[in-house]
Amino acid sequence: MMTFAPLLLVLLPVVAALVSFALPERLSAWRNGANIGVAFVKLLVVAYLLVQAQAGVVFEWRYEFLPGYDFVLRLDPLALLFVTLSVFLWLLTTIYAIAYFDRGPNLPRFFGFFNLCVLAATGVAMSGTAITFFLFYELLTLATWPLVAHRGDDKSLRAGQIYLTYTLAGSVAFLAGILWLQSLVGAIEFSAPADLGAIPPLTLTLIFILCIGGLGVKAAIIPFHGWLPEAMAAPAPVSALLHAVAVVKAGAFGIVRVIYDVYGIGTVAELGLGVPLAALASATILYGSVRALMQSDLKKRLAYSTVSQVSYIVLGASLVGPFAVIGGLVHLVHQGIMKITLFMCAGALANRMGIKAIAELDGAGRLMPVTMAAFSVGALGMIGMPPVAGFISKWYLGVGALQSDAAWAVAVLAGSSLLNAAYFLPLLYRAWLLPPPPGRPAIAELATTRDRMLILPAVVTAVVSLGAGIFASLPFSPLGWATLVGLGYLR
Amino acid sequence: MSPLDLLVAVPLGFMLAALLSGRAARWLILPAVPAMAGLALWLALVPPDAAYLVGHWDLPLGILLRPDGVARLMVAATALVIGAVGLHALVDPPEKAGNAAQAETFWPLIYLLWAGANAGFLTTDLFNLYVTLEMVSLAAVALAAMGSLEAALRYFMIALVGSLAYLLGVALLVGRYNTVDVTLLSQVAQPDLATMLALGLMTAGLLIKAALFPLHGWLPPAHAAAPAPASALLSAIAVKLGFVILLRLWFEAFPAVTGPTALHVLGGPGALAVIYGSVQAMRQQRLKALVAYSTVAQVGYLFLAFPLVAGAPDPSGAWAGMMLHAVAHMLAKAAMFLAAGLMLKAAAGDRIGDLGGLAQAMPLTVTAFGLAAVSLMGLPPSGGFTGKFLLLNAAIAQGAFLYAGVMILGGLLAAVYFFRTLSACFAAGPAPREPATRGVCTAAPLVLAGLAIAMGFGGSALHNLSAIAAPWAAPGAAAP
């Protein structure tokens, strides 16, 4: 169990994927049971790992993938931060997806790739070497494509094509970067950053640009963000997953790894690469917010909001001050739980009431009060309103910016928060204060089991978003854990 | 007893039995698969010095069979490919409607191909290699003729030119050195006109057989027109023998004569083949033509690897990358042709746009196609990725950025045309014509593609296997 624990987290979804692929549709109850069961077991494994990690145990599993190149799964605190997030949200998304699709077509395929996707996301988190990271990162690309193109209509297929065009180009740049670096320093282990002192700064800068540029595609940094709003053609559970834990997070997480574990904060500062990256992240934050404001489709507005919010993580990582580092890391978690709340609510609204455009939200709070309450928590969190988790992120990032003498970043945060308010508050206004359009029938929001499975996951994440803000000072809170991780890098 | 001669003798025996047993010939594949798989496994495990002299005549009179890493890998991959294709063809005979006689000719041919390929991978005698080359060409032309006589005839004429060029080269070497054994040649070869001419002639002949750009013209029509199991064998095995003999010539017989820089003669066309084949594949509207042009591109990688092996301070990585790429291509391309054959039987037509609805109707076959595509694109985890990773590593380490760029670009282009195909399968479409296929038919491509993917997890073992008695390790080490 001890050293195999990381491997278990990779193999369990394989089991669920095979079960999902193999079982015919008439046994869908078994498939659903297997999916929820496996997700739950994973959560237990992670709980065990967290307790062990608190005691200072670092699990590692390695085998020689090629002579000189090890395949390494390593659960350092940063990995656990992301693993916990993805495994927890996966359980909820699985429940949500089962209710969302009910009896749609091609579900064995959907849940099979869904599990491969979680495998890839946890694998990305646990990767201990650059090549291991790349393996899982590419698996994520491949496993996500059938999910994006799931519906098989022209729009979905086009979205899938755009998704692949962007992400494969990004992967190639990233691969070129790590191969180049490997040719200079040998295999790249995240646990022991290589000595880069002997490499000319120009080479290091070019490799950095290749890596961050490649990873930036998935993290949706401008100008590589174009695929994300297009991918909204995917079903709601996929969007929830893409935006909260899987694809964009893998990109942001990779950027964190490159800055902290491949280059090291010191080298990034010496090369003067932090400030340009922070500037790019800031531009993305503002651009994403402005574009979000311009959308009339609910999911598209949320998508541009993701473009903006994920760059907070990059901003924190690139500012390289203690509070900024912690703020960026904690936002990796906070953005995940808040954004998944929003997407699950948006999916529920579309599923139950056919609401897709923002103009249709009028009175939604009266018809689906539980859903809209969860949505409101998520939205207020995104704006940065205390006591929701988003406030903690922005507070730490702001203080961190001042510590790093980057007062301009505080202005970016403030401007972005204003924009966040500008594009989220009208939604809440419409939902709670305007009357529903005449003729829209009242619905029983939580009447059946299926309704509860559709709506309660979002309630759970909304409560967790609140809890992560209110109890931020506890050791197992996202902030507590991010502080542990951040201090490890700053030592 | 030695697996070395049995690997040639047993398929020849099966060929004779198939010729004699007429309509029952198809059932011979059932004993042939375990027998050949066992022999291939035995070969993989024999000690490195277990060379075998046919008829027990000593060199230079005798013929040496030698189990180096190249031979072990290629023989094993050949057994997997022909075995899977054979079982597939047993259930779904490759014949045009109502022409059962055609299926009968298929069986002796695959055993001839099997014997010729195994002999070619194991021997290091240049004249013996000529014989194996002819066996494989004969089988390949006849297999191609099952689809299009015209394409097969063109293939035959061009293959004949290739054979003659090769034979002329061998004759020149006999006249000059009085031996055609690769190991003996490597000790005596001089960089004189006769040797260079011989090497040039043999290389040109073999490049025709291997279908390296710009000598690839015969391949796409022949491979696209043949029945799917025949196409699978042609693309997976027939073109690989030319590649292996070129390895013997350039790395074992004449490395001292040519020097490492001369290998750009092969690397350059290899790089062009990657680009040209990929661009052509992107332009194809018919599924099998697309898959055939992908072979043109994939063959390019094999030759692009030549200068990378020669230029590396430690060639073991590039060498393993080249061999992994060859084996992964054999498995993945055979899987892809078999899957394409099944898909075309169910689809409304043979164009890529006709594939709509297949992802729902035959998910396992589309999965096989997808897994094979993953390996061919060089995406992880797969043998194709591991091979390309090693080659890219070698290219970047020696500053061969042009080759590295071509490999990366080739992967991206492959993604364009393969994902276009997969995307078409996902699209909504009319109900397929014949959705139900029998288990073995579906399983064969799935197993082959699965193996191509599984190779991605066994990189270290395959790397070490490829290094057994490799020419760069210790020249002539395998000589008895």
PDB file of N, CA, C and O in Angstrom, chain A residues 145 148-161 233-234:
ATOM      1  N   TRP A 145     -10.672  14.960 -25.850  1.00  0.00           N
ATOM      2  CA  TRP A 145     -11.225  15.229 -27.172  1.00  0.00           C
ATOM      3  C   TRP A 145     -12.574  14.543 -27.411  1.00  0.00           C
ATOM      4  O   TRP A 145     -13.537  15.194 -27.835  1.00  0.00           O
ATOM      5  N   VAL A 148     -15.249  16.490 -25.587  1.00  0.00           N
ATOM      6  CA  VAL A 148     -15.627  17.757 -26.209  1.00  0.00           C
ATOM      7  C   VAL A 148     -16.507  17.492 -27.432  1.00  0.00           C
ATOM      8  O   VAL A 148     -17.504  18.167 -27.654  1.00  0.00           O
ATOM      9  N   ALA A 149     -16.121  16.473 -28.217  1.00  0.00           N
ATOM     10  CA  ALA A 149     -16.868  16.175 -29.451  1.00  0.00           C
ATOM     11  C   ALA A 149     -18.032  15.229 -29.182  1.00  0.00           C
ATOM     12  O   ALA A 149     -18.615  14.694 -30.118  1.00  0.00           O
ATOM     13  N   HIS A 150     -18.383  15.052 -27.908  1.00  0.00           N
ATOM     14  CA  HIS A 150     -19.320  13.986 -27.529  1.00  0.00           C
ATOM     15  C   HIS A 150     -20.612  13.989 -28.326  1.00  0.00           C
ATOM     16  O   HIS A 150     -21.092  12.943 -28.759  1.00  0.00           O
ATOM     17  N   ARG A 151     -21.199  15.155 -28.525  1.00  0.00           N
ATOM     18  CA  ARG A 151     -22.521  15.194 -29.151  1.00  0.00           C
ATOM     19  C   ARG A 151     -22.484  14.788 -30.620  1.00  0.00           C
ATOM     20  O   ARG A 151     -23.479  14.389 -31.179  1.00  0.00           O
ATOM     21  N   GLY A 152     -21.302  14.932 -31.253  1.00  0.00           N
ATOM     22  CA  GLY A 152     -21.171  14.464 -32.638  1.00  0.00           C
ATOM     23  C   GLY A 152     -21.830  15.360 -33.662  1.00  0.00           C
ATOM     24  O   GLY A 152     -21.864  15.020 -34.833  1.00  0.00           O
ATOM     25  N   ASP A 153     -22.383  16.517 -33.238  1.00  0.00           N
ATOM     26  CA  ASP A 153     -22.928  17.430 -34.248  1.00  0.00           C
ATOM     27  C   ASP A 153     -21.812  18.337 -34.771  1.00  0.00           C
ATOM     28  O   ASP A 153     -20.685  18.314 -34.272  1.00  0.00           O
ATOM     29  N   ASP A 154     -22.133  19.109 -35.787  1.00  0.00           N
ATOM     30  CA  ASP A 154     -21.090  19.906 -36.446  1.00  0.00           C
ATOM     31  C   ASP A 154     -20.371  20.827 -35.465  1.00  0.00           C
ATOM     32  O   ASP A 154     -19.152  20.980 -35.512  1.00  0.00           O
ATOM     33  N   LYS A 155     -21.160  21.421 -34.575  1.00  0.00           N
ATOM     34  CA  LYS A 155     -20.575  22.381 -33.645  1.00  0.00           C
ATOM     35  C   LYS A 155     -19.578  21.687 -32.703  1.00  0.00           C
ATOM     36  O   LYS A 155     -18.473  22.175 -32.466  1.00  0.00           O
ATOM     37  N   SER A 156     -19.974  20.513 -32.205  1.00  0.00           N
ATOM     38  CA  SER A 156     -19.093  19.789 -31.284  1.00  0.00           C
ATOM     39  C   SER A 156     -17.834  19.323 -32.004  1.00  0.00           C
ATOM     40  O   SER A 156     -16.730  19.404 -31.462  1.00  0.00           O
ATOM     41  N   LEU A 157     -18.003  18.803 -33.218  1.00  0.00           N
ATOM     42  CA  LEU A 157     -16.839  18.307 -33.943  1.00  0.00           C
ATOM     43  C   LEU A 157     -15.879  19.451 -34.247  1.00  0.00           C
ATOM     44  O   LEU A 157     -14.663  19.305 -34.169  1.00  0.00           O
ATOM     45  N   ARG A 158     -16.467  20.611 -34.579  1.00  0.00           N
ATOM     46  CA  ARG A 158     -15.618  21.768 -34.849  1.00  0.00           C
ATOM     47  C   ARG A 158     -14.895  22.194 -33.571  1.00  0.00           C
ATOM     48  O   ARG A 158     -13.710  22.505 -33.584  1.00  0.00           O
ATOM     49  N   ALA A 159     -15.619  22.167 -32.454  1.00  0.00           N
ATOM     50  CA  ALA A 159     -14.996  22.515 -31.180  1.00  0.00           C
ATOM     51  C   ALA A 159     -13.852  21.555 -30.876  1.00  0.00           C
ATOM     52  O   ALA A 159     -12.767  21.969 -30.439  1.00  0.00           O
ATOM     53  N   GLY A 160     -14.088  20.254 -31.142  1.00  0.00           N
ATOM     54  CA  GLY A 160     -13.043  19.268 -30.911  1.00  0.00           C
ATOM     55  C   GLY A 160     -11.819  19.541 -31.763  1.00  0.00           C
ATOM     56  O   GLY A 160     -10.682  19.450 -31.308  1.00  0.00           O
ATOM     57  N   GLN A 161     -12.075  19.921 -33.005  1.00  0.00           N
ATOM     58  CA  GLN A 161     -10.976  20.200 -33.925  1.00  0.00           C
ATOM     59  C   GLN A 161     -10.154  21.405 -33.444  1.00  0.00           C
ATOM     60  O   GLN A 161      -8.924  21.367 -33.433  1.00  0.00           O
ATOM     61  N   ALA A 233     -19.184  23.986 -26.561  1.00  0.00           N
ATOM     62  CA  ALA A 233     -20.139  23.108 -27.241  1.00  0.00           C
ATOM     63  C   ALA A 233     -20.281  21.785 -26.503  1.00  0.00           C
ATOM     64  O   ALA A 233     -21.228  21.044 -26.717  1.00  0.00           O
ATOM     65  N   ALA A 234     -19.330  21.493 -25.607  1.00  0.00           N
ATOM     66  CA  ALA A 234     -19.361  20.225 -24.871  1.00  0.00           C
ATOM     67  C   ALA A 234     -20.504  20.230 -23.854  1.00  0.00           C
ATOM     68  O   ALA A 234     -20.972  21.282 -23.446  1.00  0.00           O
TER      69      ALA A 234
END
